[in-house]
Coordinates of C-alpha atoms in Angstrom, one line a residue:
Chain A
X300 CA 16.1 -6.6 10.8
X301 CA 13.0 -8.4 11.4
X302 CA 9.5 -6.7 12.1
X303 CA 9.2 -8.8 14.7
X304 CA 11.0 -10.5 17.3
X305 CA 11.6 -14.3 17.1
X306 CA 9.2 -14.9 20.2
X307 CA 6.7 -12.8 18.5
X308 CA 7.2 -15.0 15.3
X309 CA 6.7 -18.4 17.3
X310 CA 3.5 -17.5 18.7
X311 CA 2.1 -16.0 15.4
X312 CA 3.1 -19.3 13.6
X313 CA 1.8 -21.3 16.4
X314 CA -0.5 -19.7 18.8
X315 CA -1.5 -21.2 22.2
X316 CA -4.8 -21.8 23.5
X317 CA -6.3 -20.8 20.3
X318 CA -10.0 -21.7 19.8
X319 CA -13.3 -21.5 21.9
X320 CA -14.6 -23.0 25.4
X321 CA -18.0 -23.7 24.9
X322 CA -18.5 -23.8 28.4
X323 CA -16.8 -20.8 29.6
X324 CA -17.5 -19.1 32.7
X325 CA -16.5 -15.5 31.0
X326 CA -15.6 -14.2 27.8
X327 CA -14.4 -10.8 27.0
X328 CA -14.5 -9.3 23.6
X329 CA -12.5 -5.8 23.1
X330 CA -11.5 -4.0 19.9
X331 CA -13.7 -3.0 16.9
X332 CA -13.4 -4.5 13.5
X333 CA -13.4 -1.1 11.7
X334 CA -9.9 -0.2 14.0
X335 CA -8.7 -3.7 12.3
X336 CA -8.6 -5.7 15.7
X337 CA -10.7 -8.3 17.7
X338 CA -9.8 -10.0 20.6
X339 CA -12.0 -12.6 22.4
X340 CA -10.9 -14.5 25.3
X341 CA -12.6 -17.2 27.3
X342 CA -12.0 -18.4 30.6
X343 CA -12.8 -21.4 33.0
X344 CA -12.5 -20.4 36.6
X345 CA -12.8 -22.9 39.3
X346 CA -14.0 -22.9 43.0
X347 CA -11.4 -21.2 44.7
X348 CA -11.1 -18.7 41.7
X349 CA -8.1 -20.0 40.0
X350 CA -8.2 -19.5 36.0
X351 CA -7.9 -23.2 34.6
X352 CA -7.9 -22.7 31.0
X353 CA -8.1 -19.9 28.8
X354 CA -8.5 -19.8 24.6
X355 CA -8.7 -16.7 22.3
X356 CA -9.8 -15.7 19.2
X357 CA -8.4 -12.7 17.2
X358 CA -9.1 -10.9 14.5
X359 CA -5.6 -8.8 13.6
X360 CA -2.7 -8.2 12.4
X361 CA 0.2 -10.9 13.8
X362 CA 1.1 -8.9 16.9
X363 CA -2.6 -9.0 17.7
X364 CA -2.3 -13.0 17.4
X365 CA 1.0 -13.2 19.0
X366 CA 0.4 -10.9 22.1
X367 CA -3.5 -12.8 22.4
X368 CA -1.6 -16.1 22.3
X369 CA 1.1 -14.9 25.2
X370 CA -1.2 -13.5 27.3
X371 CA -3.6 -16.6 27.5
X372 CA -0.4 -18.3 28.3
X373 CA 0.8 -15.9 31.3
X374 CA -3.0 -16.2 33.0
X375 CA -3.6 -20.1 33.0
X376 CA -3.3 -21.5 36.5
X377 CA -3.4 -18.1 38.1
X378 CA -5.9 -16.4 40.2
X379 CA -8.3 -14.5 39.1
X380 CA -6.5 -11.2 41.2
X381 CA -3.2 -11.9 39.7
X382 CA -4.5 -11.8 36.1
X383 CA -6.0 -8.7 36.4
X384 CA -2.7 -7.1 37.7
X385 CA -1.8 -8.6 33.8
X386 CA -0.6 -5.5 32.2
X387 CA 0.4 -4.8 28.5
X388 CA 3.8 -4.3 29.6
X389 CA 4.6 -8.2 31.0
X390 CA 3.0 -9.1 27.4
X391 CA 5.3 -7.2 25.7
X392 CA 8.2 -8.4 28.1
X393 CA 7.1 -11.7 27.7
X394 CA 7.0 -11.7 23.5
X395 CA 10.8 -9.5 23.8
X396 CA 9.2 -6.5 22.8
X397 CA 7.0 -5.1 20.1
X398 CA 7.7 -2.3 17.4
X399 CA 6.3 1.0 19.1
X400 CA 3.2 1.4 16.5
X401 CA 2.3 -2.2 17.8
X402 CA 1.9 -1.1 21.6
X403 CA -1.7 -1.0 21.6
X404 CA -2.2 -4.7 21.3
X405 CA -0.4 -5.5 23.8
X406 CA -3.0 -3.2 25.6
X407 CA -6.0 -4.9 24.0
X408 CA -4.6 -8.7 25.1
X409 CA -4.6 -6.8 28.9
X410 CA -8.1 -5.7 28.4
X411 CA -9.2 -8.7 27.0
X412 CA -8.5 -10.6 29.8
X413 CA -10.0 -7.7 31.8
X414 CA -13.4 -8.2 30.3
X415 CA -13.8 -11.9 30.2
X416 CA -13.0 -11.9 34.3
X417 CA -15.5 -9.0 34.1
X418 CA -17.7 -11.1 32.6
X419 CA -17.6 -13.9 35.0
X420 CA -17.9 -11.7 37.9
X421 CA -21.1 -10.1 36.1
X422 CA -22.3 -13.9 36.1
X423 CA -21.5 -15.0 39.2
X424 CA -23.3 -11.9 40.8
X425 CA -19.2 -11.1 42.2
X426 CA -19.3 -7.3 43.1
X427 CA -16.3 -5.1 41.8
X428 CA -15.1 -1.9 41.6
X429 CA -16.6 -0.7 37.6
X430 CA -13.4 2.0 37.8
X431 CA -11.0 -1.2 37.2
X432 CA -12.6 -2.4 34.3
X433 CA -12.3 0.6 32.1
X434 CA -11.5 0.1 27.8
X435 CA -10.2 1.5 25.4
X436 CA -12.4 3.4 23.2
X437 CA -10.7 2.4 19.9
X438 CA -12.6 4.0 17.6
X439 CA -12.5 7.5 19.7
X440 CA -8.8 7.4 19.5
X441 CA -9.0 7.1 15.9
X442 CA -11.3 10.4 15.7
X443 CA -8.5 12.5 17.9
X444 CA -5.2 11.4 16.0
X445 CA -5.7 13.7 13.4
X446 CA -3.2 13.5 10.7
X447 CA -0.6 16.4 9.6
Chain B
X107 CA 9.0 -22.6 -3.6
X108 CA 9.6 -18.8 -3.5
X109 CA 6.9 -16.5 -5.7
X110 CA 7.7 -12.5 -5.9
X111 CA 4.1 -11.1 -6.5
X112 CA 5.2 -7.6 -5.5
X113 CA 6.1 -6.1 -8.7
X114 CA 4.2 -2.8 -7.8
X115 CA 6.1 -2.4 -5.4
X116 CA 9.5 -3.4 -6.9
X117 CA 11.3 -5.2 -9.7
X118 CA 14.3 -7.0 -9.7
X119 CA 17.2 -5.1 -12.1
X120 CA 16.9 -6.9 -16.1
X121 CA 20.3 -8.0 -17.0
X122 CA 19.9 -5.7 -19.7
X123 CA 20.0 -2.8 -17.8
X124 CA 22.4 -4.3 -15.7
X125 CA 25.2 -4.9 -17.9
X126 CA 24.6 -1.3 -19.6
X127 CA 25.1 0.2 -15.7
X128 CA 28.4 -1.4 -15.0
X129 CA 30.6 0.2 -17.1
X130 CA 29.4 3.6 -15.6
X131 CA 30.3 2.2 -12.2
X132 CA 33.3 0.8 -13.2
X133 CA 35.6 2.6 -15.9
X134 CA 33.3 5.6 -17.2
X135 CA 32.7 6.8 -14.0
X136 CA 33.3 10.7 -15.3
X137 CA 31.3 13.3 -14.0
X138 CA 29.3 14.4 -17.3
X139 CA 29.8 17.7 -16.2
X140 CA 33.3 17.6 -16.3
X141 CA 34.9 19.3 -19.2
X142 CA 37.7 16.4 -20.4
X143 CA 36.5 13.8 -22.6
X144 CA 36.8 11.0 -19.4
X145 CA 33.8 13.2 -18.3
X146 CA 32.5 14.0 -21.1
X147 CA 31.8 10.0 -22.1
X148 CA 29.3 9.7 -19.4
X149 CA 27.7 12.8 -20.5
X150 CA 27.3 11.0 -23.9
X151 CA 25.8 7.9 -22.0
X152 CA 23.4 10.6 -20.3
X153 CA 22.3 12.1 -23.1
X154 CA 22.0 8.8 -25.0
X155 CA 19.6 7.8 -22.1
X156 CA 18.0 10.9 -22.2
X157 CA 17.1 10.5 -26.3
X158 CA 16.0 6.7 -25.8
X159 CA 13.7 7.2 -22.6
X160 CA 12.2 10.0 -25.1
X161 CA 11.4 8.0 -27.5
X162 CA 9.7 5.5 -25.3
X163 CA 7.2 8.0 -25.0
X164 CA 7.1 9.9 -28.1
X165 CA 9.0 13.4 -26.4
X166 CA 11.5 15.3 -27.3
X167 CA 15.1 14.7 -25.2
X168 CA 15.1 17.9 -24.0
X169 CA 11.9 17.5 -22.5
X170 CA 13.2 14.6 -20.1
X171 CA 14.4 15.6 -16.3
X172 CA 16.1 13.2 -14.7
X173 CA 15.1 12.8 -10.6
X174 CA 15.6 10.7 -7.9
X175 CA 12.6 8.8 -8.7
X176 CA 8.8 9.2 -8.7
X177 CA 7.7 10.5 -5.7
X178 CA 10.5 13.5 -6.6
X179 CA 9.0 13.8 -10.4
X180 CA 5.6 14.3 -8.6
X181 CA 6.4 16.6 -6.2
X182 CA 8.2 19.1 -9.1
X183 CA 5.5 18.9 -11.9
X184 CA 2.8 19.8 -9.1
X185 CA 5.0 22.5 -7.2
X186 CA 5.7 24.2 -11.1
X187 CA 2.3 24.0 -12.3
X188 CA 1.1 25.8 -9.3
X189 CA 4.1 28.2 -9.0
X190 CA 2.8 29.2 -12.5
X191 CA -0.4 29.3 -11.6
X192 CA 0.0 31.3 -9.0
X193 CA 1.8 33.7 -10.9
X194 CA -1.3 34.4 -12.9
X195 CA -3.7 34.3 -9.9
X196 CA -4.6 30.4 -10.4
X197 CA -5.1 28.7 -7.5
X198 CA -7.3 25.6 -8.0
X199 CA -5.8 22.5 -8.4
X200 CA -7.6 19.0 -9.8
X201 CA -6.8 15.6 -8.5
X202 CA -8.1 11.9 -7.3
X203 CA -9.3 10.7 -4.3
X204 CA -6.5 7.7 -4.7
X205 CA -3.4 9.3 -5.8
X206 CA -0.3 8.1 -4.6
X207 CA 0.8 9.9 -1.5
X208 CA 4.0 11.9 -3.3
X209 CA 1.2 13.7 -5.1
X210 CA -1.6 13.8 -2.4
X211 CA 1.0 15.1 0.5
X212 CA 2.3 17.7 -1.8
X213 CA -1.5 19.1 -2.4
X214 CA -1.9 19.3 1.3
X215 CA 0.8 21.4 1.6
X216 CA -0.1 23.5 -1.3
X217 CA -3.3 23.8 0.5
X218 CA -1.9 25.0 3.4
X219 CA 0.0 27.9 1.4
X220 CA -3.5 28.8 0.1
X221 CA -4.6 26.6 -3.0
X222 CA -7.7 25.0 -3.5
X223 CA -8.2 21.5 -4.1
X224 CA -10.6 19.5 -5.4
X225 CA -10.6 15.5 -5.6
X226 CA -12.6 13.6 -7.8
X227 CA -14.3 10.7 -6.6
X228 CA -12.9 7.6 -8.4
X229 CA -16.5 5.6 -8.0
X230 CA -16.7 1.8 -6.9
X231 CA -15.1 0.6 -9.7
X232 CA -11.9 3.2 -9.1
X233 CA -11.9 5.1 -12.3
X234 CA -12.0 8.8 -12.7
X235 CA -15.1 9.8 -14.9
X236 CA -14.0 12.6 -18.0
X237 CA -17.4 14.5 -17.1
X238 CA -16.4 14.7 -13.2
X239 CA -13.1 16.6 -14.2
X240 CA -15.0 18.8 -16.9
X241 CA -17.2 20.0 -13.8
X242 CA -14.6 20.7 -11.6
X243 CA -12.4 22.9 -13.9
X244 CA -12.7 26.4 -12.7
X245 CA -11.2 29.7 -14.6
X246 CA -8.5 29.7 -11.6
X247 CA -7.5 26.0 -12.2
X248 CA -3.7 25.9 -12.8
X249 CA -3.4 21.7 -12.9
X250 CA -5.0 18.9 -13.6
X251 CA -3.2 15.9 -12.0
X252 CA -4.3 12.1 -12.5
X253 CA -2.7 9.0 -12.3
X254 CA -2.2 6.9 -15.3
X255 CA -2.7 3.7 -13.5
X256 CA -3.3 3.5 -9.9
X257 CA -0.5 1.4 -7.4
X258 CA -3.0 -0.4 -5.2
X259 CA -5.9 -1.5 -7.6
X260 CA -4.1 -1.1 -11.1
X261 CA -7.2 0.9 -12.7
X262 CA -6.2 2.6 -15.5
X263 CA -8.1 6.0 -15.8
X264 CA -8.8 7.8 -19.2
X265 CA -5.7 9.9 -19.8
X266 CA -5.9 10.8 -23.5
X267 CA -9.7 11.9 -22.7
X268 CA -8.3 14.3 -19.5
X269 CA -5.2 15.4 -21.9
X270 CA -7.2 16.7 -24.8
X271 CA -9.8 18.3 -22.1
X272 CA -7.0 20.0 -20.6
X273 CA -5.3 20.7 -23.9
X274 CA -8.5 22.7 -25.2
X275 CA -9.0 24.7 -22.1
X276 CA -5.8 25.2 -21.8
X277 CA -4.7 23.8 -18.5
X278 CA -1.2 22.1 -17.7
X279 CA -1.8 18.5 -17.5
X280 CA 0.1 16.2 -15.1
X281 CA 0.2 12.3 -14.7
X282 CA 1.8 10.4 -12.4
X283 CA 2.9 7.1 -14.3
X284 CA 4.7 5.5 -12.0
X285 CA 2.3 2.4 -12.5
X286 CA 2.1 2.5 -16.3
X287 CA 5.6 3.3 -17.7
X288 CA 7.3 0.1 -19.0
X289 CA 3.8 -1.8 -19.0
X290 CA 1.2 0.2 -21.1
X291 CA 1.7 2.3 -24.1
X292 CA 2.7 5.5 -23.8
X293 CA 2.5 8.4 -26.3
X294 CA 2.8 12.4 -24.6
X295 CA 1.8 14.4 -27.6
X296 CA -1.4 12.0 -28.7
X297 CA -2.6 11.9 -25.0
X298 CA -1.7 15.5 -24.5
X299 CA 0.0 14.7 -21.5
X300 CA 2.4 18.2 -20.4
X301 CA 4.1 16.4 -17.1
X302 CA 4.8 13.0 -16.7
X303 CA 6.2 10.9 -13.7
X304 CA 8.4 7.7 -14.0
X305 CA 10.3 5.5 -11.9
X306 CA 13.1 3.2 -12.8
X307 CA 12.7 0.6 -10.5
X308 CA 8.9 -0.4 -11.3
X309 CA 10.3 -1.7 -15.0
X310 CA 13.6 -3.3 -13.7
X311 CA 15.7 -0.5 -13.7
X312 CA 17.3 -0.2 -10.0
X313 CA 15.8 1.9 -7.3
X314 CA 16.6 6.4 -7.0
X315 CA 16.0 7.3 -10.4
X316 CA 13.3 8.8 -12.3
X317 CA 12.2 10.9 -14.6
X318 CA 9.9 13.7 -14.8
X319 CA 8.8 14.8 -18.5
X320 CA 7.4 18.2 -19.2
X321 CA 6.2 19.7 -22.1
X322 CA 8.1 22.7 -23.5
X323 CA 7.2 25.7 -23.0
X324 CA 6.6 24.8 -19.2
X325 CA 8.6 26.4 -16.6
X326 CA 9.6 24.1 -13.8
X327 CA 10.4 25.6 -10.5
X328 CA 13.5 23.8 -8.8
X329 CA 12.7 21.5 -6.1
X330 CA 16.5 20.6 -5.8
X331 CA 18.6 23.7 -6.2
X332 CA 22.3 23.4 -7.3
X333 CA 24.4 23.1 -10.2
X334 CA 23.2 23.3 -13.9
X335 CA 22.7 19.9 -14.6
X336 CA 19.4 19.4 -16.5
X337 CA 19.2 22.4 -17.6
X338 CA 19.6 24.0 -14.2
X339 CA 16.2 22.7 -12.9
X340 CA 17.5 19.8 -10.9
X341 CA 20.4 20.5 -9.5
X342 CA 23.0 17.4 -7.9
X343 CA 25.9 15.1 -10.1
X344 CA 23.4 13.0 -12.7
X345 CA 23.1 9.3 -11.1
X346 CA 24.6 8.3 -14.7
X347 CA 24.4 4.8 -14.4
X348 CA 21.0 4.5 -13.0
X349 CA 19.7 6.4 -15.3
X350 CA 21.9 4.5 -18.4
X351 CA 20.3 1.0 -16.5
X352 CA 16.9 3.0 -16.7
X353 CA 17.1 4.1 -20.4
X354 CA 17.9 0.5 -20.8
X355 CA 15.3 -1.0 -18.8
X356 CA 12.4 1.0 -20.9
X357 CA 13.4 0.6 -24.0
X358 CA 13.7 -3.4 -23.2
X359 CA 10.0 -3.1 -21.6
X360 CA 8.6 -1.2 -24.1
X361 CA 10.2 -3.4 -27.0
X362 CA 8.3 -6.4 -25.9
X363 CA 5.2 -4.9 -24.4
X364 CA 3.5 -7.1 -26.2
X365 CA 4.7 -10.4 -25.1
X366 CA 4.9 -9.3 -21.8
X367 CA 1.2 -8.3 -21.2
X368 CA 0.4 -11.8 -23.1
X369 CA 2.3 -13.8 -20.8
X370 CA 1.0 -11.9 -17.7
X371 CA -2.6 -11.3 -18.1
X372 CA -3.6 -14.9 -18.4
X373 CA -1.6 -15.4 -15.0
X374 CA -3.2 -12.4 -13.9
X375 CA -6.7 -13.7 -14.8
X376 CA -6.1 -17.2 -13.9
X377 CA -6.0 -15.5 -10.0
X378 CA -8.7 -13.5 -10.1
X379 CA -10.6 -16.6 -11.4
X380 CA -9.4 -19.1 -8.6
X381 CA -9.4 -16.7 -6.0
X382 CA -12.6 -15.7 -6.4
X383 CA -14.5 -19.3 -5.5
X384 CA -12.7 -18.3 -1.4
X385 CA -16.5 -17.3 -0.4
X386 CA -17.1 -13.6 0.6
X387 CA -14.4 -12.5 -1.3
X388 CA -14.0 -9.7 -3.6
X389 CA -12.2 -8.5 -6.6
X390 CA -11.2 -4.5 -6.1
X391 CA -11.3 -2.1 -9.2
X392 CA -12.8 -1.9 -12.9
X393 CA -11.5 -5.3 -14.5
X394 CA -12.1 -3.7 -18.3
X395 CA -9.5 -0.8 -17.3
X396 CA -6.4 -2.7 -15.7
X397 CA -2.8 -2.6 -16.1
X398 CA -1.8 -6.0 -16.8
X399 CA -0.1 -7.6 -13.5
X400 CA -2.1 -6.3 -11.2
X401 CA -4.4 -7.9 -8.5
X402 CA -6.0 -6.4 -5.5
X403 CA -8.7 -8.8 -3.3
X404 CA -10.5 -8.8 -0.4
X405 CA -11.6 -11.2 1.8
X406 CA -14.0 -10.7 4.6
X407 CA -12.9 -11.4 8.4
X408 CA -9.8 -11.5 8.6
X409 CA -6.8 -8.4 8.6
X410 CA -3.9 -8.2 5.8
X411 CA -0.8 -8.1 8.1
X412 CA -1.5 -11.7 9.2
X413 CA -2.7 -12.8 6.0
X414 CA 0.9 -10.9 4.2
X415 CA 3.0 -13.2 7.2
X416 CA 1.3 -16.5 6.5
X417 CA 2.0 -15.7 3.1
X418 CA 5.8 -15.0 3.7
X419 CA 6.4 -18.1 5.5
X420 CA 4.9 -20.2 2.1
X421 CA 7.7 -18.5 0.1
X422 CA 4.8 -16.0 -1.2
X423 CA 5.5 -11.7 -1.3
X424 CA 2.4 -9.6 -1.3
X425 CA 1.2 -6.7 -0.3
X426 CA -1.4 -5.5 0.8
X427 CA -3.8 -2.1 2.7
X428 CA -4.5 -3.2 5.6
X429 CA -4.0 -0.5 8.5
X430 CA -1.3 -2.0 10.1
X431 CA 0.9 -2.8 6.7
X432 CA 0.0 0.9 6.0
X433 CA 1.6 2.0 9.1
X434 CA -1.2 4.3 9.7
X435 CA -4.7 3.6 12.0
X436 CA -6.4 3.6 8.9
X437 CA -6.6 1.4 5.8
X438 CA -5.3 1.9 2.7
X439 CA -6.8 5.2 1.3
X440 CA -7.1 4.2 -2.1
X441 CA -9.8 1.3 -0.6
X442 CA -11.5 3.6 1.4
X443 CA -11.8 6.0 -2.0
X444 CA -13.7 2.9 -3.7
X445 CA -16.0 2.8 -1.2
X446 CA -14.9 -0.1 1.1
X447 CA -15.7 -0.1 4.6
X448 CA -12.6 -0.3 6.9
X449 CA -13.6 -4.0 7.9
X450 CA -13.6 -4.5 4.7
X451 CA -10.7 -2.8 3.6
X452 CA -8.3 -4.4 6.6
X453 CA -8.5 -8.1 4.4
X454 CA -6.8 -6.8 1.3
X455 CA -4.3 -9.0 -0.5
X456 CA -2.4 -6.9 -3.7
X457 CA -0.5 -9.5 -5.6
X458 CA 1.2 -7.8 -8.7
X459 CA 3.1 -9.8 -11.1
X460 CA 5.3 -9.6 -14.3
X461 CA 7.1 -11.2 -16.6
X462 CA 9.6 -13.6 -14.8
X463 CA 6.9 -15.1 -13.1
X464 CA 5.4 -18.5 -13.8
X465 CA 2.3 -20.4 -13.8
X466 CA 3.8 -22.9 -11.6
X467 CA 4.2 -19.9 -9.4
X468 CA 0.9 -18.6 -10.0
X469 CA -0.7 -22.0 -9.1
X470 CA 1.3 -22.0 -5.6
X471 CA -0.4 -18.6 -4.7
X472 CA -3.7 -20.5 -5.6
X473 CA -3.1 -23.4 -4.0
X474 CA -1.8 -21.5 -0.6
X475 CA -4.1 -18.4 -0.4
X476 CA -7.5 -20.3 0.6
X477 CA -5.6 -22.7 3.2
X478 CA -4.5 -18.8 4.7
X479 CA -7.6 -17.6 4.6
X480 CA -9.2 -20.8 5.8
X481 CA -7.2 -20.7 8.9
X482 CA -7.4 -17.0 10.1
X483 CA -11.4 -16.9 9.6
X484 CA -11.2 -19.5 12.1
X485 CA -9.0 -17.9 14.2
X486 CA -11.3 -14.5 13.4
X487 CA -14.1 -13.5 16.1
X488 CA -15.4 -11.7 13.1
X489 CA -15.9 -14.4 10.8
X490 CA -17.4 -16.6 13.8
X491 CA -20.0 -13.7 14.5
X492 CA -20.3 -13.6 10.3
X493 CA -21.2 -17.3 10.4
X494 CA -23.9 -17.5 13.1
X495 CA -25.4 -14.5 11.2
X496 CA -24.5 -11.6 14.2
X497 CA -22.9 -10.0 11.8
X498 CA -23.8 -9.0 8.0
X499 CA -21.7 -9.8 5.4
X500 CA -20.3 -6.8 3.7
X501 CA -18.8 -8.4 0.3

């Protein structure tokens, strides 16, 4: 059996929306290089707060690039409320699963997104509730998963 | 075209060893420890095994255990040494910062039952230094256990120099050769080597068989118990054709050594030469103490498990230490014992090669790797911060 699924497969081999915006109106970067895994996502929002186009960069192993790819796909043309009810789980839906040690980048793809609408709220003065737009301290979990 | 480059992982079975198995699967497949003479033909095929893997090393036949493999050879010279030990109040045991994890897991659990352990740093350039171990032997220490030549990086260390150290203050010597065997020369009694480790199935033998060699006059302590078979120290029905394909197998690699290591190294070094113009790139472990096939890269901003896929779909196996090929958080621990940092560590690339492979193949690997690493640094975040100076280069 495969490591990954078939899905997963197609959108390592050919991500979508991979690349910058130079123009964005947020990007969010989660993840720490020393953990292994990047994730950078841009967004263009327009006036009535519908997410027009979306691009990533990752730096990761292929579930990273798969689940960064899926998610970009699963916000475009939404509003900004429903991507931020994005959670890792409809990625991993969406890409017919992940292997269980693979689960937290599907968790990073949700919090990516998180931080680039965070991001364009922060520049558009938008208020929000800081409790929603809590990360994952990767590096933190490393220091408590002590091995055997 | 379709390249194996994972020969430290894995061989493919020679047809030499082969065509010396089947006839223990087929028609001679007696249990040697049967009394009648159908059973007592494989025993002969054993012990013929036994005497030719013996002289692949310069030991005595009787000083040849047959295992499962490496990893099973490990954990039974370290267990005995330190059972013996322990019988005469030693409880300090020597080792490496990068050993393979048969030997490092079994010296955490020794730990655990109350030894001491001390691991030597293995420096930037990944070999041990002789004046390192010398400090670290104590009047308690009961073993001394180094790799030969290491899985990841393929440095070689200075065995004979630890083996007579050991030899003169008396103190059981192990080495795990899991890398070595089949590729470098190997002589027990002029390296004063007392435990060995082998496994069949990194010199084209198949896989689950081994061979642990110890020195007489060393007890082993059982790690399988059972029947009598070798000698009563390993007990289960001898895997007779395995180990008849693996007699086979090392006395095939051993026989042309030579030719081997002068077909692979200029492969080897025509890699290291072509892979070295990717920029940021870097070349891990001492070059002037290598095994032959070996190659172990890295290459800044961007992560191995990607890099390994990309490879797979251009026909190319590798390997390499990246946390999420390791299956762990972490990176490869024989990178981080080097002295990489973990961003560092996560773009490893291990290519190892032998003897079936080409130059034609060789030149694919150089002709695919850049375009790879080309197109994930500008997928990378990391490489993008790298290039508009956010974020120093490392390597």
């Amino acid at each position: 059996m495969a490591l990954y699924s078939e899905k997963v497969m197609d959108h390592f081999r050919n991500p979508r929306n991979m690349g910058k915006i130079d123009d964005a109106d947020g990007i969010g970067e989660v993840g720490n290089a020393k953990c292994g895994d990047i994730m950078r996502m841009y967004i263009k929002v327009d006036d009535e707060g519908v997410i027009t186009d979306c691009k990533f960069n990752t730096f990761g192993c292929g579930s990273a690039i798969a689940t960064s790819s899926m998610a970009t796909e699963l916000i475009i043309g939404k509003p900004i409320d429903e991507a931020l009810k994005l959670s890792n789980q409809a990625v991993v839906e969406a890409l017919d699963g992940l292997p269980v040690h693979k689960i937290h980048c599907s968790v990073l793809a949700e919090e990516a997104v998180r931080a680039a609408v965070k991001d364009y709220y922060d520049r558009r003065g938008i208020a929000y509730d800081p409790e929603q737009f809590q990360f994952t301290d990767e590096e933190e979990e490393h220091t408590h998963q002590t091995e055997d | 075209m379709f390249v194996y480059a994972d020969n430290a992982a894995t061989t493919s079975v020679s047809k030499t060893a082969l065509e010396a198995m089947l006839p223990y699967l087929t028609e001679e497949f007696g249990n040697p420890s049967s009394l009648y003479a159908f059973g007592q033909r494989a025993k002969e095929g054993l012990e013929q095994a036994r005497e030719d893997i013996a002289r692949c090393i310069n030991a005595d036949a009787r000083e040849i255990y047959f295992t499962s493999g490496g990893s099973e050879a490990d954990n039974q010279a370290i267990i005995s040494a330190a059972r013996l030990g322990a019988r005469k109040g030693k409880k300090h045991i020597i080792s490496t910062a990068f050993e393979h994890h048969a030997v490092l897991h079994t010296l955490k659990k020794l730990e655990k039952e109350g030894f001491e352990i001390t691991l030597l740093d293995v420096h930037a350039d990944g070999v041990v230094r002789l004046e390192d171990v010398e400090k670290a032997i104590r009047e308690d220490t009961a073993l001394v256990t180094v790799m030969f030549a290491n899985n990841e990086i393929g440095t070689v260390q200075p065995i004979t120099e630890i083996g007579a150290l050991c030899r003169e203050k008396k103190i059981p010597f192990h080495t795990d050769a899991v890398q070595a065997a089949g590729h470098m020369p190997i002589d027990v009694k002029a390296m004063n080597i007392d435990m060995l480790s082998m496994s069949g199935h990194k010199f084209h033998a198949p896989k689950g068989v081994g061979v642990l060699y110890c020195r007489r006059g060393i007890p082993l302590t059982n790690v399988i118990e059972g029947g009598a078979q070798e000698r009563g120290r390993r007990g289960g029905t001898e895997n007779v054709a395995g180990i008849v394909a693996m007699a086979a197998a090392l006395k095939e690699s051993c026989e042309h050594m030579e030719e081997n290591t002068a077909k692979i190294i200029p492969m080897r070094d025509k890699l290291f030469a072509e892979l070295s113009k990717i920029p940021h790139s870097k070349i891990n472990g001492s070059l002037e103490h290598h095994v032959p096939g070996t190659v172990n890269m890295c290459f800044e901003g961007i992560e191995g498990e990607s890099l390994l896929l990309m490879l797979d779909d251009r026909g190319v196996c590798a390997s390499s230490g990246s946390a999420c090929t390791s299956g762990s958080l972490d990176p490869s621990h024989v990178l981080l014992a080097i002295g990489l940092p973990h961003e560092v560590a996560h773009g490893s690339l291990r290519l190892s090669i032998g003897e079936y492979n080409t130059m034609e193949q060789i030149d694919h690997i150089i002709e695919v790797v850049p375009q790879v690493v080309d197109y994930l640094r500008n997928m990378s975040p990391v490489w993008d911060e790298l290039q508009k100076g956010e974020r120093p280069h490392l390597i």
